[in-house]
XYZ file of C-alpha atoms in Angstrom:
155
model
C 130.872 79.596 136.517
C 131.386 82.640 134.261
C 129.194 82.428 131.149
C 129.719 85.867 129.703
C 131.877 88.944 130.155
C 131.059 91.369 127.360
C 132.358 94.919 127.113
C 131.492 97.486 124.501
C 130.846 101.107 123.685
C 127.745 102.941 122.571
C 127.336 106.377 121.016
C 124.351 108.675 120.497
C 123.752 106.987 117.104
C 123.024 103.770 119.037
C 120.096 105.330 120.919
C 116.798 103.496 120.447
C 118.530 100.246 119.452
C 118.957 96.839 121.062
C 121.891 94.483 121.492
C 120.891 90.807 121.578
C 123.414 88.666 123.486
C 122.923 84.881 123.475
C 124.499 82.452 125.935
C 124.085 78.800 126.946
C 122.949 77.689 130.387
C 124.100 74.234 131.520
C 122.339 71.729 133.793
C 122.694 72.140 137.525
C 122.517 75.896 137.818
C 121.054 77.010 141.144
C 121.261 80.725 140.497
C 121.855 82.878 137.433
C 123.598 86.173 138.202
C 123.803 89.214 135.948
C 125.628 92.507 136.342
C 125.143 95.406 133.944
C 127.360 98.471 134.327
C 127.734 101.538 132.173
C 129.548 104.824 132.414
C 129.266 107.762 132.332
C 125.745 108.109 133.667
C 125.302 111.821 132.993
C 126.237 114.354 130.356
C 128.262 116.966 132.241
C 128.493 119.500 129.382
C 125.572 121.843 130.163
C 125.648 123.670 126.816
C 125.546 120.409 124.871
C 122.740 119.120 127.088
C 120.661 122.250 126.495
C 121.291 121.974 122.741
C 120.056 118.353 122.788
C 116.976 119.356 124.754
C 116.138 122.174 122.354
C 116.523 119.810 119.391
C 114.159 117.348 121.044
C 111.627 120.104 121.740
C 111.444 120.794 118.008
C 110.526 117.150 117.458
C 108.261 116.390 120.395
C 106.678 119.579 121.739
C 103.922 121.551 120.071
C 105.165 124.860 118.706
C 102.957 126.884 121.071
C 104.672 125.211 124.083
C 108.307 125.368 122.915
C 109.133 128.782 124.325
C 108.014 127.685 127.794
C 109.959 124.393 127.473
C 113.152 126.203 126.448
C 112.814 128.701 129.298
C 112.478 125.806 131.766
C 114.969 123.389 130.224
C 117.179 123.386 133.334
C 114.637 121.284 135.195
C 115.477 118.373 132.857
C 119.196 118.474 133.647
C 121.394 116.587 133.961
C 120.684 114.470 130.894
C 121.398 110.794 131.509
C 122.371 107.758 129.504
C 119.898 104.903 129.892
C 120.612 101.249 129.185
C 118.231 98.558 130.430
C 118.236 94.766 130.403
C 115.717 92.084 129.425
C 116.160 88.339 129.887
C 114.828 85.362 127.917
C 115.297 81.640 128.537
C 114.888 78.664 126.202
C 111.093 78.910 126.643
C 110.682 82.668 126.320
C 110.476 85.895 128.286
C 111.856 85.926 131.861
C 111.510 89.619 132.569
C 112.944 93.096 132.201
C 114.834 95.402 134.516
C 114.253 98.946 133.388
C 116.194 100.689 136.104
C 118.003 104.006 136.115
C 121.076 102.680 137.972
C 124.396 102.571 136.145
C 125.324 99.392 138.070
C 122.678 96.690 138.257
C 123.214 93.408 140.128
C 120.443 90.974 139.243
C 119.650 87.303 139.778
C 117.193 84.535 138.968
C 116.709 81.237 140.806
C 113.978 78.619 141.129
C 112.464 80.397 144.135
C 113.432 84.073 143.898
C 114.462 86.747 141.436
C 115.332 90.411 141.284
C 112.293 92.666 140.820
C 111.307 92.629 137.160
C 112.630 89.095 136.576
C 110.634 85.894 137.061
C 111.757 83.136 139.397
C 111.326 79.591 138.141
C 113.139 76.644 136.692
C 116.516 77.521 135.231
C 116.016 75.645 131.983
C 119.238 74.426 130.356
C 119.807 75.579 126.802
C 119.857 78.868 124.946
C 119.227 82.039 126.937
C 119.705 85.662 125.939
C 120.057 89.117 127.363
C 118.847 92.121 125.418
C 120.412 95.459 126.216
C 118.097 98.299 125.251
C 119.999 101.491 124.561
C 117.124 103.878 125.165
C 119.196 107.053 125.187
C 122.919 107.687 124.861
C 123.652 111.389 125.346
C 127.415 111.299 125.889
C 129.887 110.961 123.008
C 130.657 107.422 124.182
C 129.203 105.223 126.876
C 131.152 102.149 127.986
C 129.095 99.144 129.065
C 129.882 95.759 130.563
C 127.595 92.746 130.969
C 128.679 89.852 133.154
C 126.673 86.628 133.477
C 127.656 83.786 135.791
C 126.078 80.873 137.612
C 126.341 79.305 141.018
C 125.416 75.713 141.849
C 123.494 76.524 145.002
C 120.576 78.838 145.411
C 122.296 80.929 148.094
C 120.313 84.157 148.160
C-alpha cells in the first residue's frame, strides 16, 4: 500500500537543511519500503564548480594552503548534490542511510533491513523520514520520496 509519494525541488540555498516528512504506518505491515531519488547528481558546469570550490576554500582552508588547493581543485570535480535519508518510528530512531547514490531503494522488516536501518517490529503509528540536504550545487535538484508497505516480509 502506497503511504507517500512526495516530489519537490531543492536549490543551493537549501543546503545544510532538513525536510521532516511524517507518515502513518498501519497494523499488519510486513515490510516498509522506501525509495529516494534525486537528479541531477553532478554539476556539469566546470567554471561554476571551480568558482564554488574557490569560495569554499576561503571559508574552510587556512590562507597558507589556499594557493595549493586552488591549483589542485580539479581533483574535487565533479561536484555532486548530496541528499540522505533518516528514518524514525513511533518509538524513535530506526537508522540513517547516508549514501552517495541518486537512487536509493531501502527497506525495513521484522527480520532484515537495508544497511544503516534497523530491523525490528514495524510499530503502527506515526513514523517519519528526514531528508538531509547536505549539499545542493546545481541551480535546482528534483527529489522524490516514495514510501509503501507490503503485507508479507518477502525479501
